[in-house]
Coordinates of C-alpha atoms and ligand atoms in Angstrom, one line a residue:
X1 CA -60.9 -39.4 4.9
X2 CA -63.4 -41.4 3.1
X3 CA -66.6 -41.0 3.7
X4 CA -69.3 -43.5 2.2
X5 CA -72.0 -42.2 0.6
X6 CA -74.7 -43.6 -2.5
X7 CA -73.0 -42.9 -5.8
X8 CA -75.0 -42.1 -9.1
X9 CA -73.3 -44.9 -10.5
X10 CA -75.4 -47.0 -7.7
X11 CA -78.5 -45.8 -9.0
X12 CA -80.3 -48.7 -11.3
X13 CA -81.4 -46.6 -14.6
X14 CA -84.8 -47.7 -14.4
X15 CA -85.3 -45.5 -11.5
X16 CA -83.4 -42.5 -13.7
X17 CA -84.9 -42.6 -17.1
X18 CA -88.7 -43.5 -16.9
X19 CA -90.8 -41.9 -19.1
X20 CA -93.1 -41.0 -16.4
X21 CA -90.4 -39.0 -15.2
X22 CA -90.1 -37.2 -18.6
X23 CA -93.7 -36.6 -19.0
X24 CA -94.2 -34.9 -15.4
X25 CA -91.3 -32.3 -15.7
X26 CA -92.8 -31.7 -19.4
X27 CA -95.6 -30.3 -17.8
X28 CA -94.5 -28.3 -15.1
X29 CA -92.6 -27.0 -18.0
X30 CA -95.5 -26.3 -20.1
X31 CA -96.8 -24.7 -17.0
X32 CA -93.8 -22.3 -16.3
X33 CA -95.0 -21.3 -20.0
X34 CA -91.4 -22.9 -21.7
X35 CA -93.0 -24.6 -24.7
X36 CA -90.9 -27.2 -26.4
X37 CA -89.8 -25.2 -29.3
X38 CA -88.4 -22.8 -26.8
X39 CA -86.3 -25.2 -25.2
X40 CA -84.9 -26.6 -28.2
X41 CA -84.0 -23.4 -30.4
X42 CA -81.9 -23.0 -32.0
X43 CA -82.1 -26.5 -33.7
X44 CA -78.7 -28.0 -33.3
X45 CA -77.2 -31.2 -33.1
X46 CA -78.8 -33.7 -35.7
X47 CA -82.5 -34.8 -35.6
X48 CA -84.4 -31.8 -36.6
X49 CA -88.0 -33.3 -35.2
X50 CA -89.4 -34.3 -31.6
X51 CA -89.6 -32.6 -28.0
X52 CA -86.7 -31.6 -26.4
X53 CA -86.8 -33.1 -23.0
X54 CA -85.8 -32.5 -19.6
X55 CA -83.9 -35.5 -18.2
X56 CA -84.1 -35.3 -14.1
X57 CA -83.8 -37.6 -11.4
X58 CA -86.3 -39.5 -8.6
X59 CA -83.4 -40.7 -7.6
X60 CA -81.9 -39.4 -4.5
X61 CA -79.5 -36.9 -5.1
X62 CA -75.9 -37.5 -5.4
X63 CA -72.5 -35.9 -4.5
X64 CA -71.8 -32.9 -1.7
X65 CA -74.5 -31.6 -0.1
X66 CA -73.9 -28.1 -1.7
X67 CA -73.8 -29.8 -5.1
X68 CA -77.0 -31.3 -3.9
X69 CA -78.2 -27.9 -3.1
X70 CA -77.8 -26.4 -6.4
X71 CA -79.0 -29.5 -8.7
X72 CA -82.4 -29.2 -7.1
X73 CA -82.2 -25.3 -8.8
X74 CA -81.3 -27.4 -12.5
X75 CA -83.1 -25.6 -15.5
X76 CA -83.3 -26.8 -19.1
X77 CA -81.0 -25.0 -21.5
X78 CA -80.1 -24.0 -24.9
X79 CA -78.6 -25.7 -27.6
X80 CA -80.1 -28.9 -26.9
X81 CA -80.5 -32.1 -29.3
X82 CA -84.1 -33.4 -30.2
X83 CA -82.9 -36.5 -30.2
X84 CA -83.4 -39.1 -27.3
X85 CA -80.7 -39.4 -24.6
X86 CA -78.7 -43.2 -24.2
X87 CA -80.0 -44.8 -21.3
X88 CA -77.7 -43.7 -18.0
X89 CA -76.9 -47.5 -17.5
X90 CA -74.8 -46.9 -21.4
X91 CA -73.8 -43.6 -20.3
X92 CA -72.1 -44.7 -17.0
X93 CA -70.8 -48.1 -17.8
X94 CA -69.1 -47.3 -21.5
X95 CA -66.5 -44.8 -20.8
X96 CA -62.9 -44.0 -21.8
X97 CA -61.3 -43.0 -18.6
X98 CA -57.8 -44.2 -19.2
X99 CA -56.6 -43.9 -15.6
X100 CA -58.7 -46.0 -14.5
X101 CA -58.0 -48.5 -17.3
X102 CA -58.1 -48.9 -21.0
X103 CA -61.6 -51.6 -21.2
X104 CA -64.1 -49.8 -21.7
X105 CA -66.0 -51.0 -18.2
X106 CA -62.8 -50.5 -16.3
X107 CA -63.9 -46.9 -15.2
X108 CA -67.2 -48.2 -13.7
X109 CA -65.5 -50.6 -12.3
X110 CA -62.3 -49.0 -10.8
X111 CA -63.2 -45.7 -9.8
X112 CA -65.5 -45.9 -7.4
X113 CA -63.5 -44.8 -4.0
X114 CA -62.4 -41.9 -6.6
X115 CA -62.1 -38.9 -4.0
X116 CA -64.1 -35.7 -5.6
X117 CA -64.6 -34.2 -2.9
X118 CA -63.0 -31.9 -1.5
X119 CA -61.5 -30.5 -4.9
X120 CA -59.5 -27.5 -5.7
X121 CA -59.0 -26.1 -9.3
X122 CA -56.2 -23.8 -10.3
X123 CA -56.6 -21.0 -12.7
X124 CA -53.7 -19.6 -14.1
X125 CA -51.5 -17.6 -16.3
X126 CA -52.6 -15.0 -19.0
X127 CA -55.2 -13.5 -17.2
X128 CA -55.6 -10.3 -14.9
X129 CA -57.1 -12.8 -12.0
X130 CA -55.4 -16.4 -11.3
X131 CA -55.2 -18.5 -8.1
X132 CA -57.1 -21.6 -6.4
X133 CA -60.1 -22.1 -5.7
X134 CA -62.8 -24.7 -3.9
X135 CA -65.0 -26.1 -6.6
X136 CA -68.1 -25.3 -4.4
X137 CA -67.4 -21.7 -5.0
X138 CA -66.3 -22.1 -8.4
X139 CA -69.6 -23.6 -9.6
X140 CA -71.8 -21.5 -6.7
X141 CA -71.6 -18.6 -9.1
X142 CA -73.0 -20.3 -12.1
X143 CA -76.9 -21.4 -13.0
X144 CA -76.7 -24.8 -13.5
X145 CA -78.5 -26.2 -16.8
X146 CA -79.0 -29.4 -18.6
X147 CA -77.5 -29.2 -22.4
X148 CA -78.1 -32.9 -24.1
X149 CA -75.4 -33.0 -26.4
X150 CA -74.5 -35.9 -29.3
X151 CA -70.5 -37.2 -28.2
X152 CA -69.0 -38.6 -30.8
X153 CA -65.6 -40.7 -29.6
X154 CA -62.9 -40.9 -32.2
X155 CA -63.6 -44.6 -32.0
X156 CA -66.4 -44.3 -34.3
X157 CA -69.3 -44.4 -31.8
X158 CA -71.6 -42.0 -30.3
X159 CA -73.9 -41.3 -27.7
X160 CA -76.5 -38.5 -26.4
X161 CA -75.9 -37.5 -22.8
X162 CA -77.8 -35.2 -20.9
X163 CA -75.1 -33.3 -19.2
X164 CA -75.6 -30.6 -16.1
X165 CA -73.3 -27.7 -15.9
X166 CA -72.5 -24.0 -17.5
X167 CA -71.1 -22.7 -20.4
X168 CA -67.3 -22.7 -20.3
X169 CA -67.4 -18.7 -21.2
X170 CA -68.7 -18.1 -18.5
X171 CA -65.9 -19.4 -16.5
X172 CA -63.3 -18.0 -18.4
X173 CA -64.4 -14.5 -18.5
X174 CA -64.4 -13.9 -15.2
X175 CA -60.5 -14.0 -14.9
X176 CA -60.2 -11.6 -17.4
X177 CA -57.7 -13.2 -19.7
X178 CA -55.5 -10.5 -21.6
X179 CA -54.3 -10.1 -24.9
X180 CA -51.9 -12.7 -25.0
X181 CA -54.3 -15.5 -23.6
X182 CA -55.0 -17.0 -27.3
X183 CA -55.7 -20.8 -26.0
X184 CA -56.9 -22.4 -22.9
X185 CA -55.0 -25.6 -21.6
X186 CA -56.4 -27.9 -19.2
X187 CA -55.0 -31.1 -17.2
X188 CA -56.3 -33.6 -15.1
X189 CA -55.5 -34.8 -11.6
X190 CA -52.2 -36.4 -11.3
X191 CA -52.6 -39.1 -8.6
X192 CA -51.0 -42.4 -9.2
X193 CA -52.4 -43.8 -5.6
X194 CA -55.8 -43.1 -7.1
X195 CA -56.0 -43.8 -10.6
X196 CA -53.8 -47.0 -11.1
X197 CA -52.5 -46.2 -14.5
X198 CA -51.0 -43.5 -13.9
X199 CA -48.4 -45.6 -11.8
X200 CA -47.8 -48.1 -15.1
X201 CA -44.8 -48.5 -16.8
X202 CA -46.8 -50.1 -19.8
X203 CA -49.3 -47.0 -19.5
X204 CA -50.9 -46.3 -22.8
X205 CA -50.2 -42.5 -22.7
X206 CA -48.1 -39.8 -21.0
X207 CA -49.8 -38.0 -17.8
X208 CA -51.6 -36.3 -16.4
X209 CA -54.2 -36.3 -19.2
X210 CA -53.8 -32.6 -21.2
X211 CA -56.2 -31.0 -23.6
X212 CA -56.6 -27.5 -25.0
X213 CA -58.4 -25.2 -27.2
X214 CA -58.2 -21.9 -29.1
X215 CA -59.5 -19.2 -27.1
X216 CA -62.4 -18.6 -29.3
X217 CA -63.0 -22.4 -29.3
X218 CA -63.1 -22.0 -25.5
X219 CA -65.7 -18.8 -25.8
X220 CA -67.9 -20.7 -28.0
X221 CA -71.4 -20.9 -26.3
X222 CA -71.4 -24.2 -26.9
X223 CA -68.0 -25.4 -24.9
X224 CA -69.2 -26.4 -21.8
X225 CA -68.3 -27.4 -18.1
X226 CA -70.1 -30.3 -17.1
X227 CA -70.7 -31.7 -13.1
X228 CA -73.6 -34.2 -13.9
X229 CA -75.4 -36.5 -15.8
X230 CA -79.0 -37.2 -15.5
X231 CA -79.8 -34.0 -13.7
X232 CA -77.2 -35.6 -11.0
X233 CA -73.9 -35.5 -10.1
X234 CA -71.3 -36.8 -12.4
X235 CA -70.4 -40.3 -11.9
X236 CA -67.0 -40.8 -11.2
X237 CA -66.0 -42.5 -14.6
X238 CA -67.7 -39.8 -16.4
X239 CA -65.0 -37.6 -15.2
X240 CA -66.2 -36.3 -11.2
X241 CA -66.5 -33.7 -10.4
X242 CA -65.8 -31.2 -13.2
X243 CA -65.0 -32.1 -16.7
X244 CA -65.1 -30.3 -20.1
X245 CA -67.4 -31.4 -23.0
X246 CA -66.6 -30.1 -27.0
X247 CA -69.5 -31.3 -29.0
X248 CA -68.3 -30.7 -32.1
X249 CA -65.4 -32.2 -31.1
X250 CA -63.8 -36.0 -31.1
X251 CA -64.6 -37.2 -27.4
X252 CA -61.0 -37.1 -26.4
X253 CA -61.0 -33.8 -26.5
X254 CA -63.4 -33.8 -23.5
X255 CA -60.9 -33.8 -20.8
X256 CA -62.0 -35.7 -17.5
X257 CA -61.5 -34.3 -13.7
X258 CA -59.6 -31.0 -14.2
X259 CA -57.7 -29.8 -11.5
X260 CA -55.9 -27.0 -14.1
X261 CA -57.3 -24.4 -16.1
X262 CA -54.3 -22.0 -17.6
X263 CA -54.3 -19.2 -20.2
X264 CA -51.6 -19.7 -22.6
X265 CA -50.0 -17.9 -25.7
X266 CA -48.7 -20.9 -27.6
X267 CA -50.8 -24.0 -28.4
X268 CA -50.5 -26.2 -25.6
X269 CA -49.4 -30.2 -26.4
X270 CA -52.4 -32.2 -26.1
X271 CA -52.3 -35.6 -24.4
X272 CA -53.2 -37.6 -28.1
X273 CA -51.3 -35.1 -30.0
X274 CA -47.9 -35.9 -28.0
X275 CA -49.0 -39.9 -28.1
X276 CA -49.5 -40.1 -31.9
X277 CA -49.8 -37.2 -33.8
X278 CA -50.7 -38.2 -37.1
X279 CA -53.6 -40.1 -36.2
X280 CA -54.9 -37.1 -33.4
X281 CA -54.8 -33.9 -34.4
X282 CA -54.9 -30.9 -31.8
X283 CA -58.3 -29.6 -33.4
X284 CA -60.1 -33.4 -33.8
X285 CA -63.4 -31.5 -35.3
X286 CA -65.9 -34.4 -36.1
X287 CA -65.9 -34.6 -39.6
X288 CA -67.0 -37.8 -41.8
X289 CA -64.8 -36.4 -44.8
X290 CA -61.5 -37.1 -42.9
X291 CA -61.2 -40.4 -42.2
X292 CA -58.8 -41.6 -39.3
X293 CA -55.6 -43.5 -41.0
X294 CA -56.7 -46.4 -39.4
X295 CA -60.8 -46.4 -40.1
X296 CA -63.5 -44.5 -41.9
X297 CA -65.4 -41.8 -40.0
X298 CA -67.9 -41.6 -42.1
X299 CA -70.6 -43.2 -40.0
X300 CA -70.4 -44.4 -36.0
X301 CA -72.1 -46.5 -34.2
X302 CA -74.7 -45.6 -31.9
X303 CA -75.2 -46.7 -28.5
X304 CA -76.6 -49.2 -27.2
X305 CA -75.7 -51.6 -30.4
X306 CA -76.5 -55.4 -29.6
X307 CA -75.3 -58.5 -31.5
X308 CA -78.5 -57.9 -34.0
X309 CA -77.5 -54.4 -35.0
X310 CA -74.3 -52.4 -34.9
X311 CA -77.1 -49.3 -35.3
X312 CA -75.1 -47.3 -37.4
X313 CA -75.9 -43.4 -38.1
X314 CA -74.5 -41.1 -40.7
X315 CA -71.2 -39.0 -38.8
X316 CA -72.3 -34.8 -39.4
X317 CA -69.4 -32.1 -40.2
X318 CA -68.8 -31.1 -36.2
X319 CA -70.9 -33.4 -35.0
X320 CA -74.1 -31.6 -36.4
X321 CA -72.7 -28.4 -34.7
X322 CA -71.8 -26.8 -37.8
X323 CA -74.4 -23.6 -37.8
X324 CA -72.4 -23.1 -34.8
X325 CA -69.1 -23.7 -35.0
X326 CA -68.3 -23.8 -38.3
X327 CA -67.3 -20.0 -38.4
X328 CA -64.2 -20.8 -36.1
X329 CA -62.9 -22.7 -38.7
X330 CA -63.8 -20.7 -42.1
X331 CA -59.9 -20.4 -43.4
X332 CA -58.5 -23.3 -42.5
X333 CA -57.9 -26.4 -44.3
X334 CA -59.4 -29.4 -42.3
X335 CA -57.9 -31.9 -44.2
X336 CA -54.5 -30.6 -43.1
X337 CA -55.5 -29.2 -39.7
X338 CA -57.3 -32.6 -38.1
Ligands
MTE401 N1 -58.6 -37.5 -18.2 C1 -59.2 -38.1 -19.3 N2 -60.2 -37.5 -19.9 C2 -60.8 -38.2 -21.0 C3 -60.4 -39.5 -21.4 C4 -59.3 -40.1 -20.6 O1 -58.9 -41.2 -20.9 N3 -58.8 -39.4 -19.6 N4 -61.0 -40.1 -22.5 C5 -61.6 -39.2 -23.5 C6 -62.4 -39.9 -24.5 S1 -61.5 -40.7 -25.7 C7 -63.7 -39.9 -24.6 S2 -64.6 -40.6 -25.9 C8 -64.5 -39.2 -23.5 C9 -65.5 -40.2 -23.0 O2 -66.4 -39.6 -22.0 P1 -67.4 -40.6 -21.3 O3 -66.7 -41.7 -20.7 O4 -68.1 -39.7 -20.2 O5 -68.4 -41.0 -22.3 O6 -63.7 -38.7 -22.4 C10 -62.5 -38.1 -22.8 N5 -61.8 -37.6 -21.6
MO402 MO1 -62.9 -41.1 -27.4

């Protein structure tokens, strides 16, 4: 059943992003008495200077109708960059979705009859409550809030992306994971029919696409479960409809369309980690004093470049995360645990 319906990857950014747009929703926030220094505390994520701004939409509203419902209820969050967001056009055309292909406009361009709707996501093992459940009453139960994060891709470039979801914790705590739940895996839809690659004998890695974290990785306030960009739904290539996003964290980390969610005692093998593991580690903090075998991480380049300027910016130790996330990490050696 496919039903055809305006995508947010249809939307021209022009419509998305104007500053007109920026400047109304500043003052309704003004006048809902939010000043900017309460929006942005506490000061995370890089640039120390400048409003922190609400990125919304005159655009019509995207996805499911009950996904439509709850965006119009989006409210700004914590933790929240100062700096200014990449245009959506950068956002939604400059993607690694390797199921959909390995160019870096092949997602754009190959996932638009992606079906995200209806969608189902498991929960499972070390926890008191498991099962499956619709992603409409999944996400029902959380606020939904905009958190503009910098993602850094292992690839040494960047972007800021205002994302719309809820903290990750807030998920997991519900199923009461027990004792033995010390990491959280996660996997992404398995449908060759869908995602070409996945079908490929030649394909580049193993699927579906697996990622994990340490349980108190996963409680971080800052691990979060994303369904939108732009204060709209997520485009398809971003990962529809539900994907994680690990600031501090090398982008792969971020795992796209997860139809999994498990508990687990031992440290789950991670889709980069099983493809070449001494080149991706299973932690991949950000961290410009580790360089990749293959390239320096020391700086990235920040999109959009052009032909005149590669626009590089200094990488920060977790991705200017450290105050925190740098805890998690306090007696381990990072040069040995990558
Ligand atoms: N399932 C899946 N998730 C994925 C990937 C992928 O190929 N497949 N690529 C990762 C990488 S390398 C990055 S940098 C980010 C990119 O997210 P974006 O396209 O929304 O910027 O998604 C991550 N999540
Ligand atoms: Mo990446």
């Amino acid at each position: 059943m496919l039903i055809k319906r305006a995508r947010a990857g249809d939307i021209r950014s022009s419509e998305i992003t104007s500053e007109t747009v920026f400047h109304e929703r500043r003052q309704i926030i003004k006048a809902m008495g939010l000043g900017a220094v309460a929006l942005g505390t506490p000061v995370v994520g890089g640039a120390t200077s400048g409003e922190r701004q609400f990125y919304t939409t005159q655009a019509p509203l995207s996805g499911p109708a009950w996904l439509q419902n709850k965006l119009k209820t989006l409210t700004p969050g914590q933790y929240s960059t100062r700096e200014s967001a990449t245009p959506f056009e950068y956002v939604s055309t400059y993607n690694n979705f390797y199921e959909f292909g390995t160019g870096k406009t092949d997602p754009a361009d190959n996932s638009q009859n992606f079906v995200t709707d209806p969608w189902k996501v498991e929960v499972a093992g070390e926890a008191e409550l498991t099962g499956t459940y619709n992603l409409e009453d999944i996400v029902n139960l959380h606020t939904l809030e905009e958190r503009v994060y910098r993602l850094r891709c292992v690839e040494a470039w960047s972007m800021v992306v205002p994302w719309v979801g809820f903290p990750l914790a807030n998920l997991l705590k519900r199923f009461k994971p027990n004792s033995n739940a010390k990491y959280v895996r996660f996997e992404t839809l398995h449908d060759p029919e869908q995602m070409p690659a996945q079908g490929s004998r030649f394909a580049a890695i193993d699927y579906p696409y697996i990622e994990g974290l340490r349980i108190d990785e996963a409680m971080n306030e800052l691990a979060f479960l994303a369904v939108g960009v732009y204060g709209n739904a997520m485009p398809n290539q971003n990962g529809a409809p539900i994907r994680l996003v690990v600031p501090w964290k090398y982008g792969f980390k971020s795992i796209k369309s997860i139809v999994k969610i498990e508990f687990t005692k031992r440290r789950p093998k991670t889709t980069w980690e099983i493809s070449n593991s001494r080149e991706y580690g299973f932690y991949a903090n950000v961290n410009p004093d580790v360089d990749h075998p293959r390239w320096s991480q020391a700086r990235e380049r920040r999109l959009p470049t052009s032909i005149f300027s590669q626009n590089y910016v200094e990488t920060l130790k977790f991705n200017g995360y450290a105050p925190l996330v740098a805890h998690l990490y306090k007696d381990m050696d990072l040069r040995k645990q990558y």
